Amino acid sequence: MTRYQTLAALLARRIEQGLYRSGERLPSVRILSAEHGVSISTVQQAYHLLEEKQMITPQPRSGYFVSLHKATPPLPAMTRPAQRPVEITQWDAVLDLLNSRQEEDILQMGSGMPDVTQPTLKPLWKIMARLAQKQDPRLLNYDTLQGLPALREQVARLAIDSGCQLSADDIVITTGCHEALSVSVRAVCQPGDIIAVESPAFHGTLQTLRGFGIRVIEIPTDSATGISLEALELAFEQWPVKAIIVVPNINNPLGFIMPEHRKKALLSLAQRYDAAIIEDDVYGELTWEYPRPRSLKSWDLDGRVLLCSSISKTLAPGLRVGWVAPGRYRDRVIHMKYIATGSTATQTQMAVAEFIRQGHYLPHLRRMRQIYQRNYETLNCWVRHYFPCGICVSRPAGGFLMWIELPEPFDAVRLNRTLSESRLQVAVGSLFSASGKYRNCLRLNFALPMDHRAEQALAVLGAAVEHAMAACAVDALPALSTE
Amino acid sequence: MTRYQTLAALLARRIEQGLYRSGERLPSVRILSAEHGVSISTVQQAYHLLEEKQMITPQPRSGYFVSLHKATPPLPAMTRPAQRPVEITQWDAVLDLLNSRQEEDILQMGSGMPDVTQPTLKPLWKIMARLAQKQDPRLLNYDTLQGLPALREQVARLAIDSGCQLSADDIVITTGCHEALSVSVRAVCQPGDIIAVESPAFHGTLQTLRGFGIRVIEIPTDSATGISLEALELAFEQWPVKAIIVVPNINNPLGFIMPEHRKKALLSLAQRYDAAIIEDDVYGELTWEYPRPRSLKSWDLDGRVLLCSSISKTLAPGLRVGWVAPGRYRDRVIHMKYIATGSTATQTQMAVAEFIRQGHYLPHLRRMRQIYQRNYETLNCWVRHYFPCGICVSRPAGGFLMWIELPEPFDAVRLNRTLSESRLQVAVGSLFSASGKYRNCLRLNFALPMDHRAEQALAVLGAAVEHAMAACAVDALPALSTE
């Protein structure tokens, strides 16, 4: 990013965070120039950019003001799922979402797909080409079950950034984070056991639990601070909860980072009730703050945290390379991996290991963070512009997912049916609940290029939401004819 | 192969099959030359080759005779496992086998690794390099859950050779055959269910069943004709057997092809007791006869057969590309795949699809069949030469695995401990039983190059076996001192 873009992003964030309120006057060009040590023209360019995004309005001879037309929508409130173990449903809806991937002309506005088109990925292609040119037969044969030592070393090195002291031997490579989660669940649970999850929670995790015959308790979750520790403790008191699955760094779908003191409290709660913690860190490298926040695993002294991650959100999901740092459950994780898929593909592991070793990973991450942050700001503007009032919107601290809550009885499943005429689909909220809650919510992806097509799609989506909400309001009126 | 090698292979096979018996005189050079339409010198070269292998002995002025020194060892008899559902053990032994893969200086004489060094694989490397050079971002992103249509089309086309009429939509791509088996088991069974398996059976299958909490009944199996249908029917009568897992074409580890009438009888038995059949066909393309034998799936009218296979034994296990044709269980298989690993790596699927589409697969298969067959003949000579009398040896009809049965109480686990000093390991027979039977058996791999190092290893192995058998014989003597 250039200087003026950086400054504009900073100011936009301050406006969003409410530091500058709707209608308030912004600092003068001269003051900002002095404060940030940049030229007058840089500040002017930054203000001009924000004006284009309709975030600020110039007033002759008075300077710039925060645009009045719409206030920042509030955050979704703490969720209130049923606080008892439930069987998981919603598979059909998940399958619909996955199948619609196949239809190339549908714009997937709610998928979990990252942007894989950036030039910082070029070295990865080169490495893959070079590996193929070398024709080393070892790359065609079975790898060891635990995974390529060269990759495990790099993963252990990366884990230092999240505060973890791990050796290559503490890592087990898996076929994507999906397998990491799946073998972790099976390493700590038996069918019939109960696991606590955040609510909303990633649909892949929920369906994995369903597949293993595990029941879940969905725990109320705050869209800024994460899982309710009070509700979790209550669950521990009432039920034999074997494990907790959480996404504490850039939660999917809510986008929060759990504050450090709450992470530590979660860990000691798990210790007190002797539960395992499966920590999904797949978006953790994509936080906008630097250095990245610590993982739960970084405070884990007795090996009860199974840290699961992958390069699927940061680099390339199509390579299917993930890992787990399984702590005390290492042997069982290796066993469960053996029975699921055996060893992981050798060549792709080697390509990823080389990409990290040669130093391409961190610059790539930096770029992706910047792109996603800029995309987020654009999407945020569009949502405010095209969506009706009365919605709640998450404020992700990284990643590329936004969660929007609409007033009940809005129905996102029905919305998707309407949208399919325009070849658009969102991820409906009910995918993220074991029991089909959150039909009034939807998830949007901002890894997509925020281009003209995306803006048009947002406009269509906003209009459809407005229309559906108006219809809901009519439905909610007392039925006069029957009185 | 040159002409004289082909002729030598044919003669060797006839000797092995007992067409020419030990000590018998072989046809004269002139007769053979006329019979096969080859030159006199070709026959002489062929005889010379067999002489080098110590299979035949020249006698001045009388011609060639089948060597007297050792007769063809008999086939192992029908196995006799316990005929009741058992819990599966042996994981530690499997892990030992897998871990020893990591130690590069150990010669794995019993692994399931194919030969991935042949020049017919060059086009695969080229395709992979070209795919990487094209830098198509779609190859870095998630594929659909069912797998790449281009690959599914090729798999459906290949299936015609085994008598199957399948469309691309009947196929689900998986991360290797291992995942194909694993999702198939989970698609048809619940924890606590009972599955019938051949005995001995592939350890990966057994451990998968163990991981899902499934009990098995090991069914007596003949090393020439396969699973005992009588014993299987008895099991059906006595227990609620949900499914059968079989490897009817080039069984692992016994190497047989089940005769067609027995395949059909197996299928109607499954129909009668409404059981699913999981058919592992991973070695099926490596039969020495051409065209390859039919799969059970080819007669499956009501969709109860889940045909599992991969390119792991024919092409390259390190790519982790497999598939299942799940019949009526398609939806459940897709669900189980989603919860295990999500989608399969995109680029490797594309590479395999292209390799087959461009016509490289069948010539490669032809070459591999020839190599393995030649290797088998060499290994067979060495086993007869270096092993003591009193053993039984399987007669594989393809693939690259040989099963050797030694007299009880010979212990292959103890043998492996001795062998580790010489940096050699075999696959011990007990891996292939749920309950640890077959400790007196071992599996050998003949995908390894049959070079000087291999012959030396065989010599060491033979001597160790002879030594251990002698010790067993002493152990088995009545303990005089205590009488």
PDB file of N, CA and C in Angstrom, chain B residues 98-138:
ATOM      1  N   LEU B  98       5.247 -49.215   9.827  1.00  0.00           N
ATOM      2  CA  LEU B  98       5.175 -47.923   9.151  1.00  0.00           C
ATOM      3  C   LEU B  98       6.341 -47.028   9.557  1.00  0.00           C
ATOM      4  N   ASN B  99       6.692 -47.079  10.831  1.00  0.00           N
ATOM      5  CA  ASN B  99       7.788 -46.228  11.293  1.00  0.00           C
ATOM      6  C   ASN B  99       9.116 -46.621  10.667  1.00  0.00           C
ATOM      7  N   SER B 100       9.282 -47.929  10.439  1.00  0.00           N
ATOM      8  CA  SER B 100      10.569 -48.369   9.898  1.00  0.00           C
ATOM      9  C   SER B 100      10.757 -47.870   8.468  1.00  0.00           C
ATOM     10  N   ARG B 101       9.638 -47.406   7.814  1.00  0.00           N
ATOM     11  CA  ARG B 101       9.746 -46.746   6.506  1.00  0.00           C
ATOM     12  C   ARG B 101      10.652 -45.527   6.584  1.00  0.00           C
ATOM     13  N   GLN B 102      10.619 -44.875   7.740  1.00  0.00           N
ATOM     14  CA  GLN B 102      11.360 -43.630   7.883  1.00  0.00           C
ATOM     15  C   GLN B 102      12.862 -43.838   7.828  1.00  0.00           C
ATOM     16  N   GLU B 103      13.293 -45.042   8.253  1.00  0.00           N
ATOM     17  CA  GLU B 103      14.728 -45.280   8.329  1.00  0.00           C
ATOM     18  C   GLU B 103      15.223 -45.719   6.958  1.00  0.00           C
ATOM     19  N   GLU B 104      15.896 -44.808   6.309  1.00  0.00           N
ATOM     20  CA  GLU B 104      16.220 -45.012   4.903  1.00  0.00           C
ATOM     21  C   GLU B 104      17.171 -46.175   4.656  1.00  0.00           C
ATOM     22  N   ASP B 105      17.991 -46.492   5.660  1.00  0.00           N
ATOM     23  CA  ASP B 105      18.971 -47.551   5.408  1.00  0.00           C
ATOM     24  C   ASP B 105      18.406 -48.945   5.633  1.00  0.00           C
ATOM     25  N   ILE B 106      17.133 -49.017   6.067  1.00  0.00           N
ATOM     26  CA  ILE B 106      16.531 -50.342   6.231  1.00  0.00           C
ATOM     27  C   ILE B 106      15.909 -50.788   4.907  1.00  0.00           C
ATOM     28  N   LEU B 107      16.206 -52.024   4.501  1.00  0.00           N
ATOM     29  CA  LEU B 107      15.584 -52.556   3.293  1.00  0.00           C
ATOM     30  C   LEU B 107      14.242 -53.180   3.679  1.00  0.00           C
ATOM     31  N   GLN B 108      13.154 -52.531   3.205  1.00  0.00           N
ATOM     32  CA  GLN B 108      11.791 -52.984   3.506  1.00  0.00           C
ATOM     33  C   GLN B 108      11.438 -54.120   2.570  1.00  0.00           C
ATOM     34  N   MET B 109      11.649 -55.370   3.032  1.00  0.00           N
ATOM     35  CA  MET B 109      11.390 -56.488   2.128  1.00  0.00           C
ATOM     36  C   MET B 109       9.918 -56.870   2.087  1.00  0.00           C
ATOM     37  N   GLY B 110       9.095 -56.243   2.962  1.00  0.00           N
ATOM     38  CA  GLY B 110       7.699 -56.673   3.018  1.00  0.00           C
ATOM     39  C   GLY B 110       6.697 -55.563   2.803  1.00  0.00           C
ATOM     40  N   SER B 111       7.159 -54.391   2.390  1.00  0.00           N
ATOM     41  CA  SER B 111       6.247 -53.251   2.284  1.00  0.00           C
ATOM     42  C   SER B 111       5.297 -53.398   1.099  1.00  0.00           C
ATOM     43  N   GLY B 112       4.329 -52.494   1.022  1.00  0.00           N
ATOM     44  CA  GLY B 112       3.383 -52.502  -0.095  1.00  0.00           C
ATOM     45  C   GLY B 112       3.743 -51.467  -1.133  1.00  0.00           C
ATOM     46  N   MET B 113       5.021 -51.052  -1.164  1.00  0.00           N
ATOM     47  CA  MET B 113       5.429 -49.985  -2.076  1.00  0.00           C
ATOM     48  C   MET B 113       5.683 -50.517  -3.477  1.00  0.00           C
ATOM     49  N   PRO B 114       5.128 -49.853  -4.482  1.00  0.00           N
ATOM     50  CA  PRO B 114       5.385 -50.261  -5.869  1.00  0.00           C
ATOM     51  C   PRO B 114       6.716 -49.700  -6.366  1.00  0.00           C
ATOM     52  N   ASP B 115       7.083 -50.091  -7.564  1.00  0.00           N
ATOM     53  CA  ASP B 115       8.274 -49.554  -8.233  1.00  0.00           C
ATOM     54  C   ASP B 115       7.854 -48.265  -8.955  1.00  0.00           C
ATOM     55  N   VAL B 116       8.423 -47.132  -8.541  1.00  0.00           N
ATOM     56  CA  VAL B 116       8.036 -45.855  -9.160  1.00  0.00           C
ATOM     57  C   VAL B 116       9.203 -45.245  -9.937  1.00  0.00           C
ATOM     58  N   THR B 117      10.101 -46.122 -10.415  1.00  0.00           N
ATOM     59  CA  THR B 117      11.304 -45.602 -11.076  1.00  0.00           C
ATOM     60  C   THR B 117      11.303 -45.825 -12.588  1.00  0.00           C
ATOM     61  N   GLN B 118      10.229 -46.348 -13.144  1.00  0.00           N
ATOM     62  CA  GLN B 118      10.262 -46.740 -14.560  1.00  0.00           C
ATOM     63  C   GLN B 118      10.079 -45.541 -15.498  1.00  0.00           C
ATOM     64  N   PRO B 119      10.681 -45.624 -16.700  1.00  0.00           N
ATOM     65  CA  PRO B 119      10.586 -44.495 -17.644  1.00  0.00           C
ATOM     66  C   PRO B 119       9.171 -44.223 -18.138  1.00  0.00           C
ATOM     67  N   THR B 120       8.279 -45.221 -18.012  1.00  0.00           N
ATOM     68  CA  THR B 120       6.892 -44.976 -18.446  1.00  0.00           C
ATOM     69  C   THR B 120       6.190 -43.967 -17.537  1.00  0.00           C
ATOM     70  N   LEU B 121       6.851 -43.563 -16.441  1.00  0.00           N
ATOM     71  CA  LEU B 121       6.272 -42.527 -15.580  1.00  0.00           C
ATOM     72  C   LEU B 121       6.698 -41.126 -16.012  1.00  0.00           C
ATOM     73  N   LYS B 122       7.644 -41.050 -16.948  1.00  0.00           N
ATOM     74  CA  LYS B 122       8.141 -39.726 -17.364  1.00  0.00           C
ATOM     75  C   LYS B 122       7.020 -38.777 -17.805  1.00  0.00           C
ATOM     76  N   PRO B 123       6.047 -39.269 -18.591  1.00  0.00           N
ATOM     77  CA  PRO B 123       4.976 -38.333 -18.993  1.00  0.00           C
ATOM     78  C   PRO B 123       4.234 -37.723 -17.797  1.00  0.00           C
ATOM     79  N   LEU B 124       4.143 -38.497 -16.698  1.00  0.00           N
ATOM     80  CA  LEU B 124       3.466 -37.967 -15.509  1.00  0.00           C
ATOM     81  C   LEU B 124       4.221 -36.760 -14.958  1.00  0.00           C
ATOM     82  N   TRP B 125       5.540 -36.899 -14.877  1.00  0.00           N
ATOM     83  CA  TRP B 125       6.360 -35.767 -14.410  1.00  0.00           C
ATOM     84  C   TRP B 125       6.180 -34.566 -15.327  1.00  0.00           C
ATOM     85  N   LYS B 126       6.176 -34.853 -16.624  1.00  0.00           N
ATOM     86  CA  LYS B 126       6.042 -33.743 -17.584  1.00  0.00           C
ATOM     87  C   LYS B 126       4.702 -33.050 -17.415  1.00  0.00           C
ATOM     88  N   ILE B 127       3.658 -33.841 -17.244  1.00  0.00           N
ATOM     89  CA  ILE B 127       2.326 -33.241 -17.069  1.00  0.00           C
ATOM     90  C   ILE B 127       2.304 -32.374 -15.815  1.00  0.00           C
ATOM     91  N   MET B 128       2.910 -32.883 -14.744  1.00  0.00           N
ATOM     92  CA  MET B 128       2.907 -32.108 -13.498  1.00  0.00           C
ATOM     93  C   MET B 128       3.678 -30.809 -13.679  1.00  0.00           C
ATOM     94  N   ALA B 129       4.805 -30.886 -14.378  1.00  0.00           N
ATOM     95  CA  ALA B 129       5.590 -29.669 -14.602  1.00  0.00           C
ATOM     96  C   ALA B 129       4.783 -28.682 -15.442  1.00  0.00           C
ATOM     97  N   ARG B 130       4.113 -29.179 -16.469  1.00  0.00           N
ATOM     98  CA  ARG B 130       3.347 -28.280 -17.339  1.00  0.00           C
ATOM     99  C   ARG B 130       2.192 -27.632 -16.578  1.00  0.00           C
ATOM    100  N   LEU B 131       1.529 -28.433 -15.735  1.00  0.00           N
ATOM    101  CA  LEU B 131       0.431 -27.867 -14.945  1.00  0.00           C
ATOM    102  C   LEU B 131       0.935 -26.734 -14.054  1.00  0.00           C
ATOM    103  N   ALA B 132       2.127 -26.947 -13.471  1.00  0.00           N
ATOM    104  CA  ALA B 132       2.673 -25.907 -12.592  1.00  0.00           C
ATOM    105  C   ALA B 132       3.059 -24.677 -13.406  1.00  0.00           C
ATOM    106  N   GLN B 133       3.577 -24.915 -14.619  1.00  0.00           N
ATOM    107  CA  GLN B 133       3.986 -23.764 -15.436  1.00  0.00           C
ATOM    108  C   GLN B 133       2.782 -22.939 -15.895  1.00  0.00           C
ATOM    109  N   LYS B 134       1.642 -23.584 -16.062  1.00  0.00           N
ATOM    110  CA  LYS B 134       0.458 -22.863 -16.536  1.00  0.00           C
ATOM    111  C   LYS B 134      -0.101 -21.910 -15.474  1.00  0.00           C
ATOM    112  N   GLN B 135       0.216 -22.174 -14.213  1.00  0.00           N
ATOM    113  CA  GLN B 135      -0.200 -21.298 -13.113  1.00  0.00           C
ATOM    114  C   GLN B 135      -1.702 -20.997 -13.146  1.00  0.00           C
ATOM    115  N   ASP B 136      -2.499 -22.025 -13.314  1.00  0.00           N
ATOM    116  CA  ASP B 136      -3.942 -21.843 -13.318  1.00  0.00           C
ATOM    117  C   ASP B 136      -4.442 -21.809 -11.866  1.00  0.00           C
ATOM    118  N   PRO B 137      -4.944 -20.643 -11.400  1.00  0.00           N
ATOM    119  CA  PRO B 137      -5.331 -20.539  -9.987  1.00  0.00           C
ATOM    120  C   PRO B 137      -6.394 -21.559  -9.568  1.00  0.00           C
ATOM    121  N   ARG B 138      -7.200 -22.026 -10.544  1.00  0.00           N
ATOM    122  CA  ARG B 138      -8.230 -23.003 -10.151  1.00  0.00           C
ATOM    123  C   ARG B 138      -7.617 -24.260  -9.529  1.00  0.00           C
TER     124      ARG B 138
END
